[in-house]
Amino acid sequence: MPYLKDAAQMDIDFIGGLDPYTIDGAIERTIDFTVQLALDHNKGIDIHLHESGQSGLDTVNYLIKKVNENPVLSKKTFISHCFVLGKLEKTKQEEIAEQLGAAGIGIVSTIPFGSLIMPIPVLYKHNVTVLTGNDSIIDHWNTWGSGSVLQKANLMAQLYGYSTEFLLSRSLKLATANILPLDDKGVQQWPKAGDTADLVLINASCSAEAVSRVSPVQSLISQGNIVY
């Protein structure tokens, strides 16, 4: 905990932890400490939760409770992995997803498949922010990891049957932190004058092709500077 206190004073955006029951043996004490630290230092929260049994569900429920008590943490709180959602029956998935959406708690998923399939469509249904990422640059935890979030979007589209041009184009938001060039009605919403000049240029005729073909990256622009 002293290390987390030191980290909270650094120039970072999020603080968090790992499996509070398994690691610390105390869900409420650990979450309370993390929440208070985030409030004291104006940080977001990201809890990496692998526990898929009752302790996992209890952790999710308690975090929802704490964020509802502290609305300033809404839209700034995420649960990474959150495998327990994939183990719940459908009605319970819907219930928890609705509560996560109402509390403004997002899910960061690696889009697992095989023995565990996350209910991403259910999360989208209840307006839960879903992001993706890798555990390292090339994802050493995953034999097939490439580090590409576009590949994750492609995997998600295959996994949940998002095969039409429209659904493929919507799947791009997984790779872009929910920013899409066109809204659901086809109206341009990005890029516009005044937007931050963070761009990834890819060789594709449209968003659907970018996802379905995992189109190659041609250039990266960060804060208006060409870095690749």
mmCIF file of C-alpha atoms in Angstrom:
data_model
loop_
_atom_site.group_PDB
_atom_site.id
_atom_site.type_symbol
_atom_site.label_atom_id
_atom_site.label_comp_id
_atom_site.label_asym_id
_atom_site.label_seq_id
_atom_site.Cartn_x
_atom_site.Cartn_y
_atom_site.Cartn_z
ATOM 1 C CA MET A 1 0.000 0.000 0.000
ATOM 2 C CA PRO A 2 2.821 2.502 0.627
ATOM 3 C CA TYR A 3 3.941 1.944 -2.978
ATOM 4 C CA LEU A 4 0.431 2.667 -4.233
ATOM 5 C CA LYS A 5 0.395 5.890 -2.220
ATOM 6 C CA ASP A 6 3.663 6.910 -3.865
ATOM 7 C CA ALA A 7 2.315 6.017 -7.307
ATOM 8 C CA ALA A 8 -0.829 8.087 -6.750
ATOM 9 C CA GLN A 9 1.314 11.201 -6.381
ATOM 10 C CA MET A 10 2.984 10.666 -9.758
ATOM 11 C CA ASP A 11 1.870 11.970 -13.141
ATOM 12 C CA ILE A 12 -0.426 9.039 -13.897
ATOM 13 C CA ASP A 13 -4.115 8.820 -14.756
ATOM 14 C CA PHE A 14 -5.211 5.611 -13.034
ATOM 15 C CA ILE A 15 -4.420 3.614 -9.919
ATOM 16 C CA GLY A 16 -5.684 0.125 -9.140
ATOM 17 C CA GLY A 17 -4.915 -3.319 -7.912
ATOM 18 C CA LEU A 18 -5.155 -7.025 -8.556
ATOM 19 C CA ASP A 19 -7.700 -9.576 -7.315
ATOM 20 C CA PRO A 20 -8.343 -8.042 -3.859
ATOM 21 C CA TYR A 21 -9.647 -11.259 -2.305
ATOM 22 C CA THR A 22 -6.926 -13.557 -3.648
ATOM 23 C CA ILE A 23 -4.036 -11.153 -3.101
ATOM 24 C CA ASP A 24 -5.098 -9.203 0.001
ATOM 25 C CA GLY A 25 -7.745 -11.470 1.484
ATOM 26 C CA ALA A 26 -10.038 -8.475 1.907
ATOM 27 C CA ILE A 27 -12.328 -7.060 -0.748
ATOM 28 C CA GLU A 28 -13.852 -4.112 1.085
ATOM 29 C CA ARG A 29 -10.661 -2.910 2.793
ATOM 30 C CA THR A 30 -8.691 -2.983 -0.452
ATOM 31 C CA ILE A 31 -11.395 -1.289 -2.529
ATOM 32 C CA ASP A 32 -11.981 1.334 0.171
ATOM 33 C CA PHE A 33 -8.273 2.171 0.220
ATOM 34 C CA THR A 34 -8.066 2.397 -3.571
ATOM 35 C CA VAL A 35 -11.201 4.521 -3.862
ATOM 36 C CA GLN A 36 -10.036 6.959 -1.184
ATOM 37 C CA LEU A 37 -6.622 7.254 -2.815
ATOM 38 C CA ALA A 38 -8.257 7.995 -6.174
ATOM 39 C CA LEU A 39 -10.449 10.645 -4.584
ATOM 40 C CA ASP A 40 -7.561 12.253 -2.718
ATOM 41 C CA HIS A 41 -5.365 12.512 -5.822
ATOM 42 C CA ASN A 42 -7.983 12.937 -8.572
ATOM 43 C CA LYS A 43 -7.164 9.650 -10.312
ATOM 44 C CA GLY A 44 -9.189 7.090 -12.172
ATOM 45 C CA ILE A 45 -9.400 3.462 -11.037
ATOM 46 C CA ASP A 46 -8.514 0.258 -12.891
ATOM 47 C CA ILE A 47 -8.901 -3.017 -10.983
ATOM 48 C CA HIS A 48 -7.528 -6.142 -12.682
ATOM 49 C CA LEU A 49 -9.998 -8.815 -11.676
ATOM 50 C CA HIS A 50 -9.368 -12.413 -12.716
ATOM 51 C CA GLU A 51 -11.433 -14.062 -9.951
ATOM 52 C CA SER A 52 -14.405 -15.779 -11.552
ATOM 53 C CA GLY A 53 -16.181 -17.174 -8.484
ATOM 54 C CA GLN A 54 -18.210 -15.536 -5.720
ATOM 55 C CA SER A 55 -15.279 -13.335 -4.700
ATOM 56 C CA GLY A 56 -15.149 -11.927 -8.216
ATOM 57 C CA LEU A 57 -18.855 -11.123 -8.172
ATOM 58 C CA ASP A 58 -18.583 -9.616 -4.681
ATOM 59 C CA THR A 59 -15.736 -7.389 -5.869
ATOM 60 C CA VAL A 60 -17.770 -6.129 -8.839
ATOM 61 C CA ASN A 61 -20.805 -5.450 -6.648
ATOM 62 C CA TYR A 62 -18.769 -3.610 -4.021
ATOM 63 C CA LEU A 63 -17.002 -1.459 -6.601
ATOM 64 C CA ILE A 64 -20.377 -0.530 -8.113
ATOM 65 C CA LYS A 65 -21.548 0.461 -4.623
ATOM 66 C CA LYS A 66 -18.473 2.645 -4.004
ATOM 67 C CA VAL A 67 -18.696 4.416 -7.364
ATOM 68 C CA ASN A 68 -22.389 5.122 -6.804
ATOM 69 C CA GLU A 69 -21.435 6.640 -3.441
ATOM 70 C CA ASN A 70 -18.749 8.748 -5.153
ATOM 71 C CA PRO A 71 -20.172 9.895 -8.523
ATOM 72 C CA VAL A 72 -16.954 11.772 -9.359
ATOM 73 C CA LEU A 73 -15.484 8.324 -10.130
ATOM 74 C CA SER A 74 -18.154 7.584 -12.754
ATOM 75 C CA LYS A 75 -16.637 7.277 -16.257
ATOM 76 C CA LYS A 76 -13.214 7.114 -14.568
ATOM 77 C CA THR A 77 -13.458 3.577 -13.174
ATOM 78 C CA PHE A 78 -12.679 0.368 -15.062
ATOM 79 C CA ILE A 79 -12.439 -3.336 -14.345
ATOM 80 C CA SER A 80 -9.898 -5.146 -16.482
ATOM 81 C CA HIS A 81 -10.625 -8.751 -17.496
ATOM 82 C CA CYS A 82 -13.600 -9.182 -15.135
ATOM 83 C CA PHE A 83 -13.826 -12.847 -16.118
ATOM 84 C CA VAL A 84 -16.619 -13.440 -13.616
ATOM 85 C CA LEU A 85 -19.072 -11.845 -16.065
ATOM 86 C CA GLY A 86 -18.456 -14.720 -18.472
ATOM 87 C CA LYS A 87 -19.368 -17.242 -15.772
ATOM 88 C CA LEU A 88 -22.757 -15.790 -14.853
ATOM 89 C CA GLU A 89 -26.107 -16.975 -16.160
ATOM 90 C CA LYS A 90 -27.741 -14.723 -18.752
ATOM 91 C CA THR A 91 -30.179 -12.963 -16.421
ATOM 92 C CA LYS A 92 -27.396 -12.153 -13.946
ATOM 93 C CA GLN A 93 -25.175 -10.881 -16.767
ATOM 94 C CA GLU A 94 -27.952 -8.506 -17.802
ATOM 95 C CA GLU A 95 -28.458 -7.333 -14.214
ATOM 96 C CA ILE A 96 -24.774 -6.619 -13.565
ATOM 97 C CA ALA A 97 -24.273 -5.021 -16.997
ATOM 98 C CA GLU A 98 -27.179 -2.659 -16.315
ATOM 99 C CA GLN A 99 -25.647 -1.687 -12.966
ATOM 100 C CA LEU A 100 -22.196 -1.167 -14.502
ATOM 101 C CA GLY A 101 -23.671 1.051 -17.210
ATOM 102 C CA ALA A 102 -25.664 3.110 -14.703
ATOM 103 C CA ALA A 103 -22.592 3.561 -12.476
ATOM 104 C CA GLY A 104 -20.344 4.500 -15.395
ATOM 105 C CA ILE A 105 -17.913 1.631 -14.795
ATOM 106 C CA GLY A 106 -16.186 0.356 -17.928
ATOM 107 C CA ILE A 107 -14.702 -3.020 -18.819
ATOM 108 C CA VAL A 108 -11.269 -3.519 -20.382
ATOM 109 C CA SER A 109 -11.225 -6.933 -22.054
ATOM 110 C CA THR A 110 -8.710 -8.986 -23.976
ATOM 111 C CA ILE A 111 -11.708 -10.653 -25.720
ATOM 112 C CA PRO A 112 -11.020 -14.206 -24.518
ATOM 113 C CA PHE A 113 -12.625 -17.198 -26.184
ATOM 114 C CA GLY A 114 -12.692 -20.968 -25.822
ATOM 115 C CA SER A 115 -13.620 -21.984 -22.288
ATOM 116 C CA LEU A 116 -14.552 -18.406 -21.390
ATOM 117 C CA ILE A 117 -16.522 -16.013 -23.583
ATOM 118 C CA MET A 118 -17.241 -12.546 -22.248
ATOM 119 C CA PRO A 119 -20.752 -11.065 -22.717
ATOM 120 C CA ILE A 120 -19.519 -8.054 -24.705
ATOM 121 C CA PRO A 121 -22.824 -7.631 -26.646
ATOM 122 C CA VAL A 122 -24.700 -7.507 -23.327
ATOM 123 C CA LEU A 123 -22.315 -4.824 -22.045
ATOM 124 C CA TYR A 124 -22.829 -2.767 -25.204
ATOM 125 C CA LYS A 125 -26.604 -3.178 -24.823
ATOM 126 C CA HIS A 126 -26.436 -1.483 -21.412
ATOM 127 C CA ASN A 127 -24.082 1.307 -22.548
ATOM 128 C CA VAL A 128 -21.057 -0.039 -20.714
ATOM 129 C CA THR A 129 -17.820 1.376 -22.113
ATOM 130 C CA VAL A 130 -15.742 -1.542 -23.427
ATOM 131 C CA LEU A 131 -12.052 -1.082 -24.199
ATOM 132 C CA THR A 132 -9.391 -3.598 -25.169
ATOM 133 C CA GLY A 133 -5.660 -3.915 -24.786
ATOM 134 C CA ASN A 134 -2.713 -6.235 -24.321
ATOM 135 C CA ASP A 135 -0.710 -7.145 -21.244
ATOM 136 C CA SER A 136 2.467 -5.959 -22.981
ATOM 137 C CA ILE A 137 3.608 -4.636 -26.350
ATOM 138 C CA ILE A 138 3.275 -8.063 -27.995
ATOM 139 C CA ASP A 139 1.143 -9.685 -25.257
ATOM 140 C CA HIS A 140 3.450 -12.291 -23.744
ATOM 141 C CA TRP A 141 0.454 -13.865 -21.974
ATOM 142 C CA ASN A 142 -1.129 -14.825 -25.266
ATOM 143 C CA THR A 143 0.459 -17.251 -27.739
ATOM 144 C CA TRP A 144 -1.299 -15.470 -30.610
ATOM 145 C CA GLY A 145 -0.853 -11.936 -29.341
ATOM 146 C CA SER A 146 0.417 -9.339 -31.798
ATOM 147 C CA GLY A 147 -0.198 -6.200 -29.759
ATOM 148 C CA SER A 148 -2.718 -4.983 -32.347
ATOM 149 C CA VAL A 149 -6.006 -3.673 -30.979
ATOM 150 C CA LEU A 150 -7.365 -3.823 -34.536
ATOM 151 C CA GLN A 151 -6.792 -7.572 -34.394
ATOM 152 C CA LYS A 152 -8.821 -7.609 -31.164
ATOM 153 C CA ALA A 153 -11.685 -5.859 -32.959
ATOM 154 C CA ASN A 154 -11.469 -8.456 -35.728
ATOM 155 C CA LEU A 155 -11.584 -11.253 -33.148
ATOM 156 C CA MET A 156 -14.585 -9.694 -31.432
ATOM 157 C CA ALA A 157 -16.444 -9.403 -34.741
ATOM 158 C CA GLN A 158 -15.814 -13.077 -35.501
ATOM 159 C CA LEU A 159 -16.679 -14.207 -31.988
ATOM 160 C CA TYR A 160 -20.060 -12.466 -31.812
ATOM 161 C CA GLY A 161 -21.052 -12.767 -35.468
ATOM 162 C CA TYR A 162 -20.706 -9.095 -36.369
ATOM 163 C CA SER A 163 -20.357 -9.931 -40.058
ATOM 164 C CA THR A 164 -22.420 -7.304 -41.879
ATOM 165 C CA GLU A 165 -20.770 -4.131 -43.163
ATOM 166 C CA PHE A 166 -22.643 -2.079 -40.565
ATOM 167 C CA LEU A 167 -21.720 -4.289 -37.597
ATOM 168 C CA LEU A 168 -18.113 -4.585 -38.759
ATOM 169 C CA SER A 169 -17.883 -0.803 -38.948
ATOM 170 C CA ARG A 170 -19.286 -0.535 -35.402
ATOM 171 C CA SER A 171 -16.700 -3.058 -34.189
ATOM 172 C CA LEU A 172 -13.923 -0.590 -34.986
ATOM 173 C CA LYS A 173 -14.798 1.304 -31.804
ATOM 174 C CA LEU A 174 -13.177 -1.448 -29.751
ATOM 175 C CA ALA A 175 -9.814 -0.443 -31.231
ATOM 176 C CA THR A 176 -10.370 3.318 -30.997
ATOM 177 C CA ALA A 177 -11.697 3.840 -27.456
ATOM 178 C CA ASN A 178 -15.231 4.200 -28.849
ATOM 179 C CA ILE A 179 -14.457 6.905 -31.415
ATOM 180 C CA LEU A 180 -15.928 6.156 -34.856
ATOM 181 C CA PRO A 181 -15.700 8.247 -38.054
ATOM 182 C CA LEU A 182 -19.464 7.902 -38.630
ATOM 183 C CA ASP A 183 -22.281 7.572 -36.121
ATOM 184 C CA ASP A 184 -24.948 4.867 -36.464
ATOM 185 C CA LYS A 185 -26.848 7.041 -38.955
ATOM 186 C CA GLY A 186 -23.817 7.671 -41.160
ATOM 187 C CA VAL A 187 -23.166 11.241 -40.009
ATOM 188 C CA GLN A 188 -19.482 12.167 -39.735
ATOM 189 C CA GLN A 189 -18.447 12.724 -36.128
ATOM 190 C CA TRP A 190 -14.651 12.353 -36.410
ATOM 191 C CA PRO A 191 -12.294 13.934 -37.288
ATOM 192 C CA LYS A 192 -13.410 17.513 -36.856
ATOM 193 C CA ALA A 193 -11.574 20.791 -36.362
ATOM 194 C CA GLY A 194 -10.380 21.038 -32.794
ATOM 195 C CA ASP A 195 -10.015 17.285 -32.233
ATOM 196 C CA THR A 196 -6.719 16.100 -30.770
ATOM 197 C CA ALA A 197 -4.385 15.158 -33.641
ATOM 198 C CA ASP A 198 -3.908 11.527 -32.580
ATOM 199 C CA LEU A 199 -4.300 9.425 -35.725
ATOM 200 C CA VAL A 200 -3.576 5.947 -37.016
ATOM 201 C CA LEU A 201 -3.593 5.861 -40.818
ATOM 202 C CA ILE A 202 -4.419 2.465 -42.319
ATOM 203 C CA ASN A 203 -4.813 1.124 -45.835
ATOM 204 C CA ALA A 204 -8.565 0.456 -46.049
ATOM 205 C CA SER A 205 -11.498 1.760 -48.043
ATOM 206 C CA CYS A 206 -13.829 1.840 -45.025
ATOM 207 C CA SER A 207 -14.125 0.949 -41.353
ATOM 208 C CA ALA A 208 -15.622 -2.473 -42.113
ATOM 209 C CA GLU A 209 -12.663 -3.405 -44.298
ATOM 210 C CA ALA A 210 -10.235 -2.180 -41.647
ATOM 211 C CA VAL A 211 -11.739 -4.624 -39.142
ATOM 212 C CA SER A 212 -12.417 -7.587 -41.407
ATOM 213 C CA ARG A 213 -8.996 -7.516 -43.104
ATOM 214 C CA VAL A 214 -6.965 -6.129 -40.163
ATOM 215 C CA SER A 215 -5.662 -3.535 -42.599
ATOM 216 C CA PRO A 216 -1.969 -2.635 -42.300
ATOM 217 C CA VAL A 217 -0.931 0.515 -40.464
ATOM 218 C CA GLN A 218 0.713 3.095 -42.724
ATOM 219 C CA SER A 219 1.443 5.895 -40.276
ATOM 220 C CA LEU A 220 1.035 7.029 -36.674
ATOM 221 C CA ILE A 221 0.495 10.657 -35.661
ATOM 222 C CA SER A 222 0.641 11.660 -31.993
ATOM 223 C CA GLN A 223 -0.252 15.189 -30.903
ATOM 224 C CA GLY A 224 0.203 16.286 -34.503
ATOM 225 C CA ASN A 225 3.669 14.745 -34.808
ATOM 226 C CA ILE A 226 4.412 11.934 -37.268
ATOM 227 C CA VAL A 227 6.056 9.214 -35.173
ATOM 228 C CA TYR A 228 5.877 6.423 -37.760
#
